[in-house]
Coordinates of N, CA and C and ligand atoms in Angstrom, one line a residue:
X463 N 94.9 -142.8 -3.5 CA 96.0 -143.1 -2.0 C 95.4 -142.3 -1.3
X464 N 95.5 -142.8 0.3 CA 94.9 -142.8 1.6 C 96.1 -142.6 2.1
X465 N 96.1 -141.2 3.2 CA 97.6 -141.5 3.6 C 96.9 -141.0 5.3
X466 N 97.5 -141.4 6.4 CA 97.4 -141.2 8.0 C 98.3 -140.0 8.3
X467 N 98.4 -139.1 8.8 CA 99.3 -138.1 9.3 C 99.1 -138.2 11.0
X468 N 99.7 -138.2 11.6 CA 99.7 -138.5 13.3 C 101.3 -137.9 13.6
X469 N 101.2 -137.9 15.0 CA 102.3 -136.9 15.7 C 101.6 -136.2 16.8
X470 N 102.8 -135.6 18.1 CA 102.3 -135.2 18.8 C 101.4 -133.6 18.4
X471 N 101.0 -133.2 19.5 CA 100.4 -131.9 19.9 C 101.1 -130.8 18.7
X472 N 100.8 -130.1 17.7 CA 101.7 -129.1 17.3 C 102.5 -129.5 16.2
X473 N 102.7 -130.9 16.0 CA 103.7 -131.3 15.2 C 104.0 -131.1 13.5
X474 N 102.5 -130.2 13.3 CA 102.0 -129.9 11.9 C 101.4 -130.5 10.9
X475 N 100.5 -131.4 11.7 CA 100.0 -131.9 11.1 C 99.0 -131.0 10.2
X476 N 98.2 -130.2 10.9 CA 96.9 -129.7 9.9 C 98.0 -128.6 9.0
X477 N 99.6 -128.0 9.6 CA 100.1 -127.4 8.4 C 101.0 -127.9 7.0
X478 N 100.6 -129.3 7.3 CA 101.4 -130.2 6.2 C 100.4 -130.7 5.7
X479 N 99.5 -130.9 6.2 CA 98.0 -131.8 5.4 C 97.4 -131.1 4.8
X480 N 97.4 -129.6 5.1 CA 96.8 -128.4 3.9 C 97.3 -128.3 2.7
X481 N 98.9 -128.7 3.5 CA 100.0 -128.1 1.8 C 99.9 -129.3 1.1
X482 N 99.9 -130.5 1.5 CA 99.9 -131.9 0.6 C 98.7 -132.0 0.0
X483 N 97.5 -131.6 0.8 CA 96.3 -131.9 -0.1 C 96.1 -130.3 -1.6
X484 N 96.8 -129.0 -1.2 CA 96.5 -128.4 -2.9 C 97.6 -129.2 -3.0
X485 N 98.8 -130.0 -2.9 CA 99.9 -129.7 -3.8 C 99.0 -131.3 -4.7
X486 N 98.3 -132.5 -4.2 CA 98.3 -133.6 -4.5 C 96.4 -133.7 -4.7
X487 N 96.1 -132.6 -5.0 CA 94.7 -132.3 -5.2 C 93.6 -133.8 -4.6
X488 N 94.3 -134.0 -3.2 CA 93.0 -134.5 -2.2 C 92.8 -134.2 -0.8
X489 N 91.3 -134.6 -1.0 CA 91.1 -133.9 0.4 C 91.5 -133.9 2.0
X490 N 91.5 -133.1 2.7 CA 91.6 -133.5 4.1 C 90.5 -134.1 5.0
X491 N 90.4 -134.7 6.0 CA 89.6 -134.9 6.7 C 90.5 -134.8 8.1
X492 N 89.8 -133.5 8.8 CA 90.2 -133.4 10.0 C 89.7 -133.2 11.5
X493 N 90.1 -134.8 12.0 CA 89.5 -135.1 13.1 C 88.6 -133.8 14.2
X494 N 89.7 -133.5 14.1 CA 89.8 -131.9 15.4 C 88.6 -130.8 14.7
X495 N 89.2 -130.5 13.7 CA 87.7 -129.8 12.9 C 86.1 -129.7 12.9
X496 N 86.1 -131.3 12.7 CA 84.8 -131.8 12.3 C 84.3 -132.0 14.0
X497 N 85.0 -132.1 15.0 CA 84.4 -131.5 16.4 C 84.3 -130.6 16.9
X498 N 85.3 -130.2 16.2 CA 85.2 -128.2 16.8 C 84.2 -127.7 16.2
X499 N 83.6 -127.8 14.8 CA 82.5 -127.5 14.3 C 81.2 -127.9 15.1
X500 N 80.9 -129.3 15.3 CA 80.1 -129.9 15.9 C 79.7 -129.2 17.3
X501 N 81.0 -128.9 17.8 CA 80.8 -128.0 19.3 C 80.6 -126.8 19.2
X502 N 80.1 -126.0 17.8 CA 79.8 -125.0 18.4 C 78.6 -124.9 18.5
X503 N 77.1 -126.0 18.0 CA 76.3 -126.1 18.4 C 76.3 -126.7 19.1
X504 N 74.8 -125.9 19.7 CA 74.2 -125.7 21.5 C 73.2 -126.7 21.5
X505 N 73.6 -128.2 21.2 CA 72.6 -129.4 21.5 C 73.8 -130.2 22.1
X506 N 72.8 -131.4 22.7 CA 73.6 -132.3 23.7 C 75.2 -132.9 23.2
X507 N 75.4 -133.2 21.7 CA 76.6 -133.7 21.2 C 77.6 -132.7 21.5
X508 N 77.2 -131.2 21.1 CA 78.1 -130.2 21.1 C 78.5 -129.8 22.0
X509 N 78.0 -130.4 23.7 CA 78.3 -130.2 25.1 C 79.1 -130.9 25.2
X510 N 78.7 -132.3 25.1 CA 79.6 -133.7 25.0 C 80.7 -133.0 24.6
X511 N 80.9 -132.9 23.1 CA 82.1 -133.0 22.4 C 83.3 -131.9 23.4
X512 N 82.5 -130.8 23.5 CA 82.7 -129.3 24.2 C 84.1 -130.1 25.5
X513 N 83.1 -131.4 26.3 CA 83.8 -131.3 27.7 C 84.7 -132.4 27.8
X514 N 85.2 -133.0 26.2 CA 86.2 -133.6 26.3 C 87.4 -132.7 25.5
X515 N 86.9 -132.3 24.5 CA 88.3 -131.6 24.1 C 88.7 -129.8 24.7
X516 N 88.3 -129.6 25.3 CA 88.3 -128.4 26.2 C 89.3 -128.5 27.4
X517 N 89.3 -129.8 28.1 CA 90.4 -129.8 29.1 C 91.5 -131.1 28.3
X518 N 91.4 -131.2 26.8 CA 92.7 -131.9 26.3 C 92.3 -133.8 26.3
X519 N 90.6 -133.6 26.4 CA 90.9 -135.6 26.6 C 90.0 -135.7 25.5
X520 N 90.9 -137.2 25.1 CA 90.1 -137.7 23.5 C 88.8 -137.6 23.7
X521 N 88.1 -137.7 22.5 CA 86.4 -137.8 22.4 C 86.4 -139.6 22.4
X522 N 85.3 -140.2 23.2 CA 85.3 -141.5 23.5 C 85.7 -142.4 21.8
X523 N 85.8 -143.7 21.7 CA 86.1 -144.2 20.6 C 85.1 -144.5 19.8
X524 N 83.9 -145.2 20.2 CA 82.7 -145.3 19.7 C 82.2 -143.8 19.0
X525 N 82.1 -143.0 19.5 CA 81.9 -141.6 18.8 C 82.7 -141.3 18.2
X526 N 83.9 -141.3 18.6 CA 84.6 -140.7 16.8 C 84.6 -141.4 15.8
X527 N 84.3 -143.0 16.1 CA 84.5 -143.7 14.7 C 83.4 -144.0 14.2
X528 N 82.3 -143.5 14.8 CA 80.8 -143.5 13.9 C 80.8 -142.1 13.2
X529 N 81.6 -140.5 14.0 CA 81.7 -139.9 13.2 C 82.4 -139.9 12.0
X530 N 83.7 -140.5 12.3 CA 84.4 -140.8 11.0 C 84.0 -141.7 9.9
X531 N 83.2 -142.7 10.1 CA 82.3 -143.4 9.1 C 81.2 -142.7 8.3
X532 N 80.7 -141.7 9.1 CA 79.4 -141.0 8.4 C 80.8 -140.2 7.4
X533 N 81.5 -139.1 7.9 CA 82.5 -138.6 7.1 C 82.8 -139.2 5.7
X534 N 83.1 -140.7 5.8 CA 84.0 -140.8 4.6 C 82.9 -141.9 4.0
X535 N 81.5 -141.5 3.8 CA 80.7 -141.4 2.9 C 80.3 -140.5 2.4
X536 N 80.9 -139.6 2.0 CA 80.8 -138.1 1.3 C 81.8 -138.7 0.1
X537 N 81.2 -138.1 -1.3 CA 81.3 -138.3 -2.1 C 83.2 -137.8 -2.4
X538 N 83.6 -136.6 -1.9 CA 84.6 -136.0 -2.3 C 85.6 -136.8 -1.5
X539 N 85.6 -138.1 -0.8 CA 86.5 -138.8 -0.1 C 87.0 -140.0 -1.0
X540 N 86.0 -140.2 -2.2 CA 86.1 -141.1 -3.1 C 87.0 -141.8 -3.7
X541 N 88.3 -140.8 -3.9 CA 89.1 -140.9 -4.9 C 90.6 -141.0 -3.8
X542 N 90.4 -140.6 -2.5 CA 91.6 -140.8 -1.8 C 91.2 -139.7 -0.2
X543 N 92.0 -140.0 0.4 CA 91.9 -138.8 1.6 C 93.3 -138.8 2.4
X544 N 93.4 -137.8 2.7 CA 94.4 -137.4 3.9 C 93.8 -137.1 5.5
X545 N 94.0 -137.9 6.5 CA 93.8 -138.3 7.7 C 94.7 -137.0 8.3
X546 N 94.2 -136.3 8.8 CA 95.0 -135.1 10.2 C 94.3 -135.5 11.5
X547 N 94.7 -136.4 12.1 CA 94.2 -136.3 13.4 C 93.3 -137.9 13.8
X548 N 93.5 -138.6 13.1 CA 92.8 -140.0 12.7 C 93.3 -140.9 12.2
X549 N 93.7 -142.3 12.7 CA 93.4 -143.0 13.9 C 94.6 -142.2 14.7
X550 N 94.0 -142.4 16.5 CA 94.8 -141.7 17.2 C 95.0 -143.1 18.2
X551 N 94.7 -144.1 18.3 CA 94.7 -145.1 19.2 C 94.9 -146.6 18.0
X552 N 94.9 -147.8 18.8 CA 95.0 -148.9 17.9 C 93.7 -149.6 17.2
X553 N 92.6 -148.9 18.2 CA 91.4 -149.5 18.1 C 90.5 -148.4 17.0
X554 N 91.2 -147.5 16.9 CA 90.7 -146.5 16.0 C 91.0 -147.0 14.5
X555 N 92.7 -147.1 14.3 CA 93.3 -147.6 13.6 C 92.5 -148.8 13.3
X556 N 92.4 -149.7 14.0 CA 92.5 -151.2 12.7 C 90.6 -151.0 12.9
X557 N 89.4 -150.0 13.1 CA 88.5 -149.6 12.6 C 88.3 -149.2 11.3
X558 N 89.2 -147.8 11.4 CA 89.8 -147.6 10.0 C 90.2 -148.6 8.8
X559 N 90.6 -149.5 9.4 CA 91.3 -150.7 8.0 C 89.7 -151.1 7.5
X560 N 88.4 -151.6 8.7 CA 87.7 -152.0 7.7 C 86.8 -150.9 6.8
X561 N 87.7 -150.0 7.2 CA 86.5 -149.1 6.1 C 87.5 -148.8 4.5
X562 N 88.7 -148.8 4.9 CA 89.4 -148.3 3.7 C 91.2 -149.2 4.2
X563 N 91.6 -148.9 2.7 CA 92.8 -149.4 2.7 C 94.2 -148.1 3.1
X564 N 94.8 -147.9 4.1 CA 95.8 -147.0 4.3 C 97.0 -147.4 3.2
X565 N 97.3 -146.0 2.5 CA 98.7 -146.8 1.6 C 99.9 -146.2 2.5
X566 N 99.7 -144.9 3.8 CA 101.0 -144.3 4.3 C 100.9 -143.8 5.3
X567 N 101.7 -144.3 6.1 CA 101.2 -143.4 7.9 C 102.0 -142.3 7.9
X568 N 102.3 -140.8 8.1 CA 103.4 -140.3 8.3 C 103.2 -139.7 9.4
X569 N 104.3 -140.1 10.4 CA 104.9 -139.9 12.1 C 105.8 -138.5 12.0
X570 N 104.8 -137.2 12.5 CA 105.7 -136.4 12.4 C 106.0 -136.0 13.7
X571 N 107.3 -136.2 13.8 CA 108.2 -136.4 15.2 C 108.8 -135.1 15.6
X572 N 108.2 -134.7 16.9 CA 109.0 -133.3 17.2 C 108.8 -133.7 18.9
X573 N 109.6 -132.9 19.4 CA 110.2 -133.0 20.9 C 108.9 -132.2 22.0
X574 N 108.6 -132.9 23.3 CA 107.8 -132.2 23.7 C 108.2 -130.3 24.2
X575 N 109.3 -130.3 24.2 CA 109.9 -128.6 24.3 C 109.2 -128.3 23.0
X576 N 109.2 -128.4 22.1 CA 109.0 -127.3 21.1 C 107.9 -127.4 20.9
X577 N 106.6 -128.4 21.4 CA 105.6 -128.7 21.2 C 104.8 -127.2 22.0
X578 N 105.2 -127.3 23.3 CA 104.8 -125.8 24.4 C 105.2 -124.7 23.0
X579 N 106.1 -124.5 22.6 CA 106.3 -123.5 22.6 C 105.7 -122.9 20.6
X580 N 105.6 -123.9 19.8 CA 104.7 -123.7 18.6 C 103.3 -123.0 19.6
X581 N 102.7 -124.4 20.6 CA 101.8 -123.9 21.0 C 101.1 -122.1 21.2
X582 N 102.2 -121.6 22.2 CA 101.6 -120.5 22.6 C 101.5 -119.3 21.5
X583 N 102.4 -119.6 20.1 CA 102.2 -118.9 19.0 C 101.4 -119.1 17.7
X584 N 100.6 -120.3 18.1 CA 99.6 -120.7 17.1 C 98.5 -120.0 17.2
X585 N 98.0 -119.4 15.9 CA 96.7 -118.9 16.1 C 95.8 -119.3 14.7
X586 N 94.6 -119.8 15.3 CA 93.8 -120.0 14.3 C 92.5 -118.9 12.9
X587 N 92.2 -119.6 11.9 CA 91.5 -118.5 11.3 C 90.2 -119.1 12.2
X588 N 89.3 -117.9 12.4 CA 88.0 -118.5 13.0 C 86.6 -118.8 12.4
X589 N 87.3 -118.0 11.1 CA 86.4 -118.7 9.8 C 86.5 -120.1 8.9
X590 N 88.0 -120.4 8.4 CA 88.3 -121.2 7.8 C 89.3 -122.2 8.4
X591 N 89.6 -122.2 9.6 CA 90.3 -122.7 10.5 C 91.8 -122.9 9.6
X592 N 92.4 -121.7 8.8 CA 93.6 -122.3 8.7 C 94.8 -121.8 9.6
X593 N 95.8 -122.8 9.8 CA 96.6 -122.3 11.0 C 97.6 -121.4 10.7
X594 N 97.7 -120.4 11.5 CA 99.3 -119.3 11.4 C 100.0 -119.9 12.7
X595 N 101.4 -119.1 13.1 CA 102.3 -119.4 13.7 C 102.7 -117.8 13.7
X596 N 103.0 -117.0 14.9 CA 103.6 -115.7 15.5 C 104.8 -115.4 14.7
X597 N 105.7 -116.4 15.3 CA 106.7 -116.2 14.5 C 107.9 -117.2 13.7
X598 N 106.5 -118.5 13.3 CA 107.1 -119.3 12.4 C 106.3 -119.2 10.4
X599 N 104.7 -118.4 11.1 CA 104.3 -118.7 10.2 C 103.1 -117.5 10.2
X600 N 103.7 -116.3 10.1 CA 102.8 -114.8 10.5 C 101.3 -114.5 9.3
X601 N 100.8 -114.0 9.7 CA 100.1 -113.7 8.8 C 100.2 -112.7 8.5
X602 N 99.6 -112.0 7.0 CA 100.8 -111.3 6.2 C 99.7 -110.1 6.8
X603 N 98.6 -109.7 7.5 CA 97.9 -108.8 8.2 C 97.6 -109.1 9.8
X604 N 98.3 -108.6 10.4 CA 97.7 -108.8 11.7 C 96.1 -109.3 12.5
X605 N 96.4 -110.5 12.7 CA 95.2 -110.8 13.5 C 94.1 -111.1 12.3
X606 N 94.2 -111.2 11.2 CA 93.7 -111.8 10.0 C 93.9 -113.0 9.0
X607 N 93.3 -113.2 8.6 CA 93.4 -114.7 7.6 C 93.9 -114.2 6.6
X608 N 94.9 -115.0 6.1 CA 95.5 -114.9 4.6 C 94.1 -115.3 4.0
X609 N 93.7 -115.7 3.8 CA 92.4 -116.6 2.7 C 91.5 -116.2 3.0
X610 N 90.8 -115.6 4.4 CA 89.6 -115.1 4.0 C 88.9 -114.3 4.6
X611 N 90.1 -113.7 5.3 CA 90.3 -111.8 5.9 C 89.5 -112.6 7.8
X612 N 89.4 -113.5 8.0 CA 88.7 -114.1 9.2 C 89.4 -113.2 10.5
X613 N 89.1 -113.6 11.7 CA 90.0 -113.4 12.7 C 90.5 -114.2 13.7
X614 N 91.9 -113.8 13.9 CA 92.6 -115.1 14.4 C 92.2 -115.2 15.6
X615 N 92.2 -116.4 16.1 CA 92.0 -116.5 17.7 C 93.2 -117.7 18.0
X616 N 93.2 -118.0 19.5 CA 93.7 -119.2 20.1 C 92.9 -120.2 20.4
X617 N 93.5 -120.9 19.8 CA 92.2 -122.7 20.4 C 92.0 -122.7 22.2
X618 N 90.8 -122.9 22.6 CA 90.2 -123.4 23.4 C 91.0 -124.5 24.3
X619 N 92.0 -125.4 23.7 CA 92.6 -126.2 24.2 C 94.3 -126.0 24.2
X620 N 94.4 -124.4 23.8 CA 95.6 -124.4 24.0 C 96.3 -123.8 24.9
X621 N 96.0 -124.3 25.9 CA 96.2 -123.8 27.9 C 97.4 -124.5 28.3
X622 N 98.0 -124.1 29.3 CA 99.1 -125.1 29.7 C 98.5 -126.4 30.5
X623 N 97.2 -126.1 31.1 CA 96.7 -127.0 31.9 C 95.7 -128.6 30.6
X624 N 95.4 -128.0 29.8 CA 94.9 -128.7 28.7 C 96.3 -129.4 27.9
X625 N 97.4 -128.7 27.4 CA 98.5 -129.3 27.0 C 99.2 -130.4 27.4
X626 N 99.6 -130.1 28.7 CA 99.9 -131.2 29.6 C 98.6 -132.4 29.6
X627 N 97.5 -132.5 29.6 CA 96.9 -133.9 29.7 C 97.2 -134.6 28.0
X628 N 96.8 -133.6 26.8 CA 96.7 -133.4 25.5 C 98.1 -134.7 25.4
X629 N 99.3 -134.0 26.1 CA 100.8 -134.7 25.3 C 101.1 -136.4 26.5
X630 N 99.9 -136.1 26.9 CA 100.2 -137.3 28.2 C 99.6 -138.4 27.5
X631 N 98.5 -138.3 27.0 CA 97.8 -139.0 26.4 C 98.3 -139.1 25.2
X632 N 98.8 -138.1 24.5 CA 99.6 -138.7 23.0 C 100.6 -140.0 23.6
X633 N 101.1 -139.2 24.4 CA 102.6 -140.7 24.6 C 102.0 -142.1 24.9
X634 N 101.2 -142.2 25.7 CA 100.4 -143.3 26.1 C 99.6 -143.7 25.2
X635 N 98.7 -143.5 24.4 CA 97.7 -143.8 23.6 C 97.9 -143.8 22.1
X636 N 98.7 -142.7 21.7 CA 98.9 -142.7 19.8 C 100.3 -143.0 19.5
X637 N 101.2 -142.6 20.7 CA 102.7 -143.0 20.0 C 102.7 -144.8 19.7
X638 N 102.1 -145.5 20.3 CA 102.3 -147.0 19.5 C 101.6 -146.7 18.1
X639 N 101.4 -146.0 17.4 CA 100.7 -146.5 16.0 C 101.9 -146.3 15.3
X640 N 103.0 -145.8 15.9 CA 104.4 -145.7 15.5 C 105.0 -147.4 14.9
X641 N 104.7 -148.3 16.1 CA 105.2 -149.6 15.4 C 104.6 -150.3 15.1
X642 N 103.4 -149.8 15.3 CA 102.2 -150.4 14.5 C 102.1 -150.3 12.6
X643 N 102.1 -148.9 12.8 CA 102.6 -148.8 11.2 C 104.0 -149.0 10.7
X644 N 105.0 -149.0 11.6 CA 106.2 -149.6 11.1 C 106.3 -151.3 10.5
X645 N 105.5 -152.0 11.7 CA 105.3 -153.8 11.4 C 105.0 -153.4 10.1
X646 N 103.8 -153.1 9.7 CA 102.9 -152.9 8.5 C 104.0 -152.6 7.4
X647 N 105.1 -152.2 7.4 CA 105.9 -150.8 6.4 C 105.3 -149.7 5.7
X648 N 104.3 -149.2 6.6 CA 103.5 -147.9 6.3 C 104.5 -146.7 6.4
X649 N 105.3 -147.2 7.2 CA 105.6 -146.2 8.0 C 106.4 -144.8 7.7
X650 N 106.3 -143.6 7.6 CA 107.3 -142.6 6.9 C 107.4 -141.5 8.4
X651 N 108.7 -142.0 8.8 CA 109.1 -140.9 10.1 C 109.5 -139.8 9.4
X652 N 109.1 -138.5 9.6 CA 109.7 -137.3 9.6 C 110.0 -136.4 10.5
X653 N 111.2 -135.8 10.3 CA 111.6 -135.1 11.4 C 110.8 -133.9 11.3
X654 N 109.9 -133.8 12.4 CA 109.0 -132.2 12.3 C 109.9 -131.1 12.8
X655 N 110.9 -131.0 13.2 CA 111.5 -130.1 13.7 C 111.9 -129.4 12.4
X656 N 111.9 -129.6 11.6 CA 112.6 -128.3 10.4 C 111.8 -127.5 9.9
X657 N 112.1 -126.6 8.9 CA 110.8 -125.7 8.5 C 109.8 -126.1 7.9
X658 N 108.6 -125.5 8.0 CA 107.4 -126.0 7.8 C 107.8 -126.2 6.0
X659 N 108.4 -125.8 5.3 CA 108.8 -125.9 3.7 C 109.7 -127.3 3.3
X660 N 110.8 -127.2 4.6 CA 111.6 -128.4 4.2 C 110.6 -129.6 4.7
X661 N 110.3 -129.6 5.9 CA 109.3 -130.7 6.2 C 108.2 -131.6 4.8
X662 N 107.5 -130.1 4.1 CA 106.8 -130.4 3.3 C 107.9 -131.2 1.9
X663 N 108.7 -130.6 1.6 CA 109.3 -131.2 0.9 C 109.5 -132.9 1.0
X664 N 110.2 -133.2 2.2 CA 110.7 -134.6 2.5 C 109.5 -135.3 2.1
X665 N 108.3 -134.7 2.6 CA 106.8 -135.6 2.8 C 106.9 -136.0 1.1
X666 N 107.2 -135.1 0.4 CA 106.8 -135.2 -1.4 C 107.8 -136.1 -2.1
X667 N 109.1 -135.7 -1.2 CA 109.6 -136.7 -2.0 C 109.7 -138.1 -1.7
X668 N 109.5 -138.2 -0.3 CA 108.9 -140.0 -0.2 C 107.7 -140.3 -0.9
X669 N 107.1 -139.3 -0.8 CA 105.3 -140.2 -1.7 C 106.1 -140.3 -3.2
X670 N 106.4 -139.3 -3.6 CA 107.0 -139.4 -5.2 C 108.1 -140.9 -5.6
X671 N 109.0 -141.1 -4.2 CA 109.7 -142.4 -4.6 C 108.6 -143.3 -4.5
X672 N 107.1 -143.0 -3.7 CA 106.4 -144.8 -3.8 C 105.6 -144.7 -5.3
X673 N 104.9 -144.0 -5.8 CA 104.9 -143.5 -7.0 C 104.7 -144.2 -8.5
Ligands
AP5_759 P1 93.7 -131.7 17.0 O1 93.2 -131.0 16.5 O2 94.0 -132.8 15.9 O3 94.7 -131.6 17.6 P2 96.0 -132.3 17.8 O4 96.3 -133.5 17.9 O5 96.7 -131.7 19.6 O6 96.6 -131.3 17.5 P3 97.3 -129.8 16.7 O7 96.1 -129.3 15.8 O8 97.4 -129.3 18.2 O9 98.6 -129.5 16.4 P4 99.0 -130.0 14.6 O10 100.3 -130.7 14.7 O11 98.1 -130.0 13.6 O12 100.0 -128.7 14.4 P5 100.0 -127.3 13.8 O13 99.9 -127.5 11.6 O14 98.5 -127.1 14.1 O15 92.3 -132.5 18.1 C1 92.1 -131.9 19.2 C2 91.0 -132.7 20.2 O16 90.2 -133.1 19.3 C3 91.9 -133.5 20.7 O17 92.8 -133.4 21.6 C4 90.6 -134.5 21.5 O18 90.1 -134.1 22.1 C5 89.9 -134.3 19.7 N1 90.2 -135.4 18.2 C6 90.6 -135.1 17.5 N2 90.6 -136.4 16.7 C7 90.4 -137.1 18.0 C8 90.1 -138.8 18.0 N3 90.7 -139.4 17.1 N4 90.0 -139.2 18.8 C9 89.1 -139.0 20.1 N5 89.4 -137.1 19.7 C10 89.8 -136.9 19.4 O19 101.1 -126.3 13.9 C11 101.2 -125.7 15.0 C12 102.0 -124.9 15.4 O20 103.1 -124.7 14.8 C13 101.2 -123.6 14.2 O21 101.1 -122.4 14.8 C14 102.0 -124.0 13.1 O22 102.3 -122.4 11.9 C15 103.7 -124.2 13.6 N6 104.6 -124.7 12.6 C16 103.7 -125.9 11.9 N7 105.5 -126.8 11.6 C17 105.8 -126.2 11.9 C18 107.5 -126.2 11.7 N8 108.2 -127.5 10.9 N9 108.6 -125.1 12.0 C19 107.5 -124.1 12.8 N10 106.4 -123.9 13.1 C20 105.8 -125.0 12.8
MG760 MG1 95.7 -129.8 14.0

């Protein structure tokens, strides 16, 4: 099964894809993490990626599409994949369809006001990139990842200036995917304001009904 997750910043894509992946045993392809890993390399590509991400802008489509095409060659994705963060516009969506069949597109819907609240409390493991939230999903030990004991940090693009750019891009460029997948009968519109567990259960309920 090939599943796409999309929705505004902090709508829970990382959180929900991680849980669903464990439940269904399907790997997650997370565009943001691939880019953040490349960004840590001190070369031209790393610096170029940083120049977009850190200010909240999207990576150019051609570059992004090539990265995904290469990533999808991996054996791990042969029996299915859960996409987090890709595609992010119609051009990318069409590119993806040339490579694989999309079974479901899950839209996590949250209002902008909640985005800002969640962003301020988000913490990420600097080693394994697991996602936490100081109020809704805190780590067991302060500042440490439950899974690998890595240090928790804030993302470089979780700033007020970058989030304004990111939300603007989301509404103008990514949101049209809602109608695109609705017209194809693939859209699953999920209320992302509920608790992490409730959202997870809601998604599972729909996917089980599909099977
Ligand atoms: P990316 O890393 O994909 O960031 P994003 O889309 O901005 O989404 P986030 O990761 O901020 O949010 P999320 O929905 O994953 O929420 P999370 O689960 O963490 O992309 C980053 C950048 O990379 C882009 O800006 C762009 O530059 C580039 N990029 C990536 N893909 C690209 C593409 N395809 N094309 C071009 N450029 C691309 O949750 C957020 C917080 O809320 C956490 O603290 C969590 O614990 C908490 N939380 C989650 N769900 C709930 C809930 N139900 N209740 C309470 N708290 C919750
Ligand atoms: Mg994420």
